[in-house]
Structure formats: C-alpha cells, structure tokens
Short mmCIF file of C-alpha atoms in Angstrom, two decimals:
data_model
loop_
_atom_site.label_atom_id
_atom_site.label_comp_id
_atom_site.label_asym_id
_atom_site.label_seq_id
_atom_site.Cartn_x
_atom_site.Cartn_y
_atom_site.Cartn_z
CA MET V 1 12.54 -8.49 33.96
CA ALA V 2 12.31 -4.84 35.00
CA ARG V 3 13.68 -3.76 31.63
CA LYS V 4 11.00 -5.79 29.81
CA ASP V 5 8.27 -4.22 31.95
CA ASN V 6 9.59 -0.73 31.22
CA ALA V 7 9.75 -1.49 27.49
CA ALA V 8 6.15 -2.72 27.55
CA GLU V 9 5.01 0.40 29.39
CA THR V 10 6.79 2.58 26.84
CA ALA V 11 5.35 0.66 23.89
CA ASN V 12 1.72 0.70 25.08
CA PRO V 13 1.29 4.52 25.11
CA GLY V 14 2.82 4.63 21.64
CA ARG V 15 0.42 1.97 20.39
CA LEU V 16 -2.58 3.71 21.95
CA LYS V 17 -1.48 7.03 20.45
CA GLN V 18 -1.21 5.42 17.02
CA ILE V 19 -4.73 3.97 17.36
CA ALA V 20 -6.05 7.39 18.40
CA LEU V 21 -4.40 9.08 15.42
CA THR V 22 -5.78 6.42 13.08
CA TYR V 23 -9.26 6.94 14.52
CA LYS V 24 -9.06 10.72 14.05
CA MET V 25 -7.86 10.28 10.46
CA THR V 26 -10.66 7.81 9.73
CA ARG V 27 -13.31 10.03 11.31
CA ARG V 28 -12.46 12.86 8.91
CA ALA V 29 -13.57 10.70 5.99
CA ASP V 30 -16.06 8.46 7.83
CA LYS V 31 -18.24 10.52 10.17
CA LYS V 32 -20.23 7.48 11.33
CA ILE V 33 -17.21 5.43 12.42
CA GLY V 34 -17.95 5.94 16.14
CA LEU V 35 -21.59 4.84 15.85
CA VAL V 36 -20.68 1.87 13.67
CA LEU V 37 -18.03 0.60 16.09
CA ALA V 38 -20.34 1.06 19.08
CA ALA V 39 -23.14 -0.79 17.30
CA VAL V 40 -20.85 -3.69 16.33
CA GLY V 41 -19.55 -4.05 19.87
CA ILE V 42 -22.93 -3.79 21.59
CA ILE V 43 -24.74 -6.11 19.18
CA THR V 44 -22.02 -8.77 19.35
CA PHE V 45 -21.92 -8.68 23.14
CA GLY V 46 -25.72 -8.59 23.38
CA VAL V 47 -26.21 -11.62 21.13
CA PHE V 48 -23.79 -13.79 23.13
CA LEU V 49 -25.20 -12.61 26.43
CA ALA V 50 -28.73 -13.45 25.28
CA ILE V 51 -27.59 -16.92 24.18
CA GLY V 52 -25.95 -17.32 27.59
CA PHE V 53 -29.25 -16.65 29.39
CA LEU V 54 -31.08 -19.05 27.10
CA ILE V 55 -28.70 -21.95 27.78
CA GLY V 56 -28.16 -21.06 31.43
CA HIS V 57 -24.53 -19.82 31.21
CA PRO V 58 -24.78 -16.01 31.09
CA ILE V 59 -21.40 -15.38 32.75
CA TYR V 60 -19.43 -17.70 30.49
CA LEU V 61 -21.14 -16.48 27.29
CA GLY V 62 -20.98 -12.89 28.55
CA ILE V 63 -17.18 -13.05 28.91
CA LEU V 64 -16.86 -14.76 25.52
CA GLY V 65 -19.18 -12.16 23.99
CA LEU V 66 -17.10 -9.33 25.43
CA LEU V 67 -13.91 -10.74 23.92
CA LEU V 68 -15.55 -11.34 20.56
CA ALA V 69 -17.07 -7.85 20.65
CA PHE V 70 -13.57 -6.36 20.98
CA LEU V 71 -12.36 -8.57 18.13
CA ALA V 72 -15.28 -7.69 15.84
CA THR V 73 -14.85 -4.00 16.60
CA ALA V 74 -11.13 -4.16 15.82
CA ILE V 75 -11.77 -5.92 12.49
CA VAL V 76 -14.44 -3.44 11.41
CA PHE V 77 -12.27 -0.51 12.52
CA GLY V 78 -9.29 -1.82 10.55
CA ARG V 79 -11.30 -2.25 7.37
CA ARG V 80 -12.99 1.15 7.56
CA ALA V 81 -9.68 2.83 8.42
CA GLU V 82 -8.07 1.20 5.39
CA ARG V 83 -10.97 2.29 3.18
CA ALA V 84 -10.71 5.86 4.49
CA ALA V 85 -6.96 5.93 3.92
CA PHE V 86 -7.34 4.77 0.31
CA GLY V 87 -10.11 7.31 -0.20
CA GLN V 88 -7.81 10.14 0.91
CA MET V 89 -4.92 8.83 -1.20
CA GLU V 90 -7.01 8.33 -4.35
CA GLY V 91 -5.83 10.65 -7.10
CA GLN V 92 -2.79 11.88 -5.16
CA PRO V 93 0.59 11.67 -6.93
CA GLY V 94 2.65 8.79 -5.57
CA ALA V 95 -0.31 6.98 -4.01
CA ALA V 96 0.45 3.78 -5.92
CA ALA V 97 4.08 3.89 -4.78
CA ALA V 98 2.89 4.02 -1.15
CA VAL V 99 0.76 0.91 -1.72
CA LEU V 100 3.62 -0.92 -3.45
CA ASP V 101 5.96 -0.15 -0.55
CA ASN V 102 3.60 -2.05 1.73
CA ILE V 103 2.76 -4.94 -0.56
CA GLY V 104 4.66 -7.42 1.59
CA ARG V 105 7.71 -9.65 1.54
CA GLY V 106 9.02 -11.04 -1.71
CA TRP V 107 8.55 -7.83 -3.68
CA THR V 108 11.12 -5.16 -4.49
CA THR V 109 9.69 -1.77 -5.45
CA THR V 110 11.41 1.00 -7.38
CA PRO V 111 9.28 4.17 -7.53
CA ALA V 112 9.32 6.59 -10.45
CA VAL V 113 11.27 4.62 -13.05
CA ALA V 114 9.68 6.90 -15.66
CA MET V 115 7.92 10.27 -15.54
CA ASN V 116 6.91 13.07 -17.88
CA ARG V 117 6.32 16.81 -17.52
CA ASN V 118 2.63 16.19 -16.72
CA GLN V 119 3.66 14.17 -13.65
CA ASP V 120 2.40 10.91 -15.11
CA VAL V 121 4.61 8.30 -13.50
CA VAL V 122 5.47 4.61 -13.73
CA HIS V 123 6.66 2.51 -10.77
CA ARG V 124 8.28 -0.91 -10.97
CA ALA V 125 7.83 -3.92 -8.69
CA VAL V 126 9.67 -7.22 -8.99
CA GLY V 127 8.54 -10.47 -7.40
CA LYS V 128 7.85 -14.10 -8.17
CA ALA V 129 5.13 -13.00 -10.59
CA GLY V 130 7.79 -11.26 -12.65
CA ILE V 131 8.00 -7.53 -13.31
CA VAL V 132 4.97 -5.32 -12.73
CA LEU V 133 4.88 -1.78 -14.11
CA VAL V 134 2.29 0.37 -12.34
CA GLY V 135 1.27 3.64 -13.95
CA GLU V 136 -0.40 6.70 -12.42
CA GLY V 137 -1.85 9.59 -14.37
CA ASN V 138 -3.51 10.09 -17.74
CA PRO V 139 -4.09 6.59 -19.20
CA ASN V 140 -3.00 7.47 -22.74
CA ARG V 141 0.20 9.15 -21.65
CA VAL V 142 0.93 6.43 -19.08
CA LYS V 143 0.60 3.74 -21.76
CA SER V 144 3.34 5.47 -23.75
CA LEU V 145 5.58 5.61 -20.68
CA ILE V 146 4.99 1.93 -19.94
CA ALA V 147 5.70 0.96 -23.56
CA ALA V 148 8.98 2.89 -23.49
CA GLU V 149 9.96 1.28 -20.18
CA LYS V 150 9.19 -2.19 -21.53
CA LYS V 151 11.36 -1.54 -24.57
CA LYS V 152 14.21 -0.39 -22.36
CA MET V 153 13.93 -3.42 -20.04
CA ASN V 154 13.61 -5.87 -22.92
CA ARG V 155 17.31 -5.46 -23.63
CA ILE V 156 18.31 -7.13 -20.36
CA VAL V 157 15.30 -9.08 -19.03
CA ALA V 158 13.58 -10.36 -22.17
CA ASP V 159 13.03 -13.76 -20.53
CA VAL V 160 11.03 -12.36 -17.57
CA PRO V 161 7.24 -11.85 -17.81
CA VAL V 162 6.15 -8.21 -17.56
CA HIS V 163 2.70 -7.12 -16.38
CA ASP V 164 1.40 -3.57 -16.63
CA LEU V 165 -1.32 -2.00 -14.49
CA ILE V 166 -2.76 1.50 -14.60
CA VAL V 167 -4.24 2.85 -11.37
CA GLY V 168 -7.62 4.51 -11.74
CA THR V 169 -11.37 3.99 -11.79
CA GLY V 170 -11.86 3.78 -15.56
CA GLU V 171 -12.41 0.72 -17.72
CA GLY V 172 -9.44 -1.63 -17.73
CA GLN V 173 -7.84 0.19 -14.79
CA VAL V 174 -7.20 -1.01 -11.24
CA GLU V 175 -8.60 0.88 -8.27
CA LEU V 176 -5.97 1.94 -5.76
CA LYS V 177 -7.58 -0.10 -2.98
CA LYS V 178 -7.44 -3.23 -5.16
CA LEU V 179 -3.86 -2.78 -6.39
CA ARG V 180 -2.21 -4.93 -3.73
CA THR V 181 -4.78 -7.72 -4.08
CA THR V 182 -4.48 -7.68 -7.87
CA MET V 183 -0.71 -8.03 -7.74
CA LEU V 184 -0.80 -10.82 -5.18
CA LYS V 185 -3.17 -12.77 -7.45
CA LEU V 186 -0.69 -12.78 -10.34
CA PRO V 187 0.67 -16.28 -11.08
CA ARG V 188 4.09 -17.00 -9.58
CA VAL V 189 6.48 -18.06 -12.30
CA LEU V 190 9.93 -17.15 -10.91
CA THR V 191 11.99 -18.77 -8.19
CA GLY V 192 13.73 -16.81 -5.44
CA PRO V 193 17.15 -16.88 -7.21
CA GLN V 194 15.52 -15.75 -10.47
CA VAL V 195 13.93 -12.80 -8.68
CA THR V 196 17.33 -11.84 -7.27
CA THR V 197 18.96 -12.09 -10.70
CA THR V 198 16.21 -9.97 -12.25
CA ASN V 199 16.63 -7.30 -9.58
CA ASP V 200 20.39 -7.25 -10.15
CA ARG V 201 19.91 -6.73 -13.88
CA LEU V 202 17.32 -4.00 -13.42
CA ARG V 203 19.46 -2.24 -10.84
CA ALA V 204 21.83 -1.38 -13.66
CA LEU V 205 19.02 0.68 -15.24
CA GLY V 206 18.56 2.63 -12.04
CA ASP V 207 15.50 4.81 -11.54
CA LEU V 208 14.50 8.27 -12.61
CA MET V 209 15.85 10.01 -9.51
CA SER V 210 19.22 8.26 -9.50
CA ASN V 211 19.69 8.99 -13.21
CA MET V 212 19.04 12.71 -12.92
CA PRO V 213 22.25 14.76 -13.38
CA LEU V 214 22.15 16.55 -10.04
CA PRO V 215 25.35 17.89 -8.45
CA LYS V 216 26.66 16.29 -5.29
CA GLY V 217 26.16 18.12 -2.01
CA PRO V 218 23.79 21.03 -1.35
CA MET V 219 22.20 22.63 -4.41
CA PRO V 220 23.83 26.02 -5.13
CA LYS V 221 21.68 29.02 -4.32
CA GLY V 222 19.62 30.16 -7.29
CA MET V 223 20.16 26.96 -9.27
CA ARG V 224 17.10 25.51 -10.99
CA LEU V 225 16.28 22.15 -12.49
CA PRO V 226 16.24 21.92 -16.30
CA LYS V 227 13.05 23.34 -17.84
CA GLY V 228 10.41 20.74 -18.50
CA GLY V 229 11.61 18.39 -15.77
CA PRO V 230 12.49 14.73 -16.20
CA ARG V 231 10.85 12.83 -19.02
CA GLY V 232 10.15 9.20 -19.57
CA ARG V 233 12.62 7.38 -21.70
#
C-alpha cells in the first residue's frame, strides 16, 4: 500500500508539470487562453449556482457546478492546446509524421518512404482502410513522389486499396489538424490478418532511411552524404 501511495505522489508532480508546460506552450500561440479558461469556469459555476438558488438547493447545485466547471475548463483547454500545437507545427517538415505516429491503435506508420532534394516527403500508414500515402511539401512535386511510390508498391500489394493525401491548406489538400480525422473516416475494407500481411509485404520495401547506404558504426570524421541527398524512387 505504501508503495502505491509513493508511486501516486511521484506521478502527480509529473502530471502537474506536464499540464504547466502545455499551458505555457499554448499561451505562446493563444494569449487569451487564461481569460478564456477563467470565463468558462466562472460562467459554468455561476449558472449552476444560480439554478441552485432558484430551486432551493444552492449547496448541491454549487458542488455539481464546481465539478462541471473543472470539466468544461479541461475540455476547452485541451481543444485550444491542440489547436495551438497544430498551429505551431503547420508548415514544419515532419509535422504529418508526428500526427500519424499518434493516430491510434490499428495503424502502422512508416515515415519518409520517399523524399527528394527539396525535402518534399511521403509517409506511409497501413490500417484497416488500406494503405495511406501522406505527402508534405510542394503539391506538384509530392504528386510525383506519391505516383512513384504507388508504382513501386503495386508490385507486391496490388490487391490492397491505396489512398493518397497531401497536407496543406490549398484546394484538394488536407489541413494538418484534420489529417487524423480524415484518415479515421476512411472506409475499413481489410481484416486484422490482412493488415498484418500487408505490413509484412511492405516491410520488404523498407523506408528511405533504412535503404540509405550508410556505413555501420560512427560516421568517419570528414565524411559527407552524397551530393543531392536521397531522392524519391
């Protein structure tokens, strides 16, 4: 019992520190976050307390209002923090890969399966919806990368549906903050065993980083990567 209490005491400061860090990060992009959270909490509590006085149960409704005020504040804080995080990630290389890594269970993500010298990149995710290729960068160049990746995959997974998405704010593109939702809305057409089989086949292709001809061990002093960097295949 004592060990459980000690573990709880250790976990709580860590959780509070994480909340504080999240608040600071959010406040950099959302200057009004403090006022918004205070307003949500006060208004929620005030409404329930007022109802309590009207029906003759101010204590009961006051306690309920306090609990719901904390809940409402937490929900609003979570949404605004998420929006601020996406706002800071927007346009940053690898932002889509970070979203894909947190898409949830049932998906296997392989970042940077294709890339060119302009740092346009394509990531791959496999789930019950099939294969999803997610591109970041210049739309025209990314389309070429995706087409090349589809052609390469077609040799071994021709029977699996392939979806392609390009992250951005232009026409026909998917905003970073909507990427996860868009993927989760895709129709599920594969069973669990089929997803596993597809992953096994694609694993043979590897990814861009595993296919690069780098020497084992520490890189020798003065050695440079080939000029032009890795290219999409």
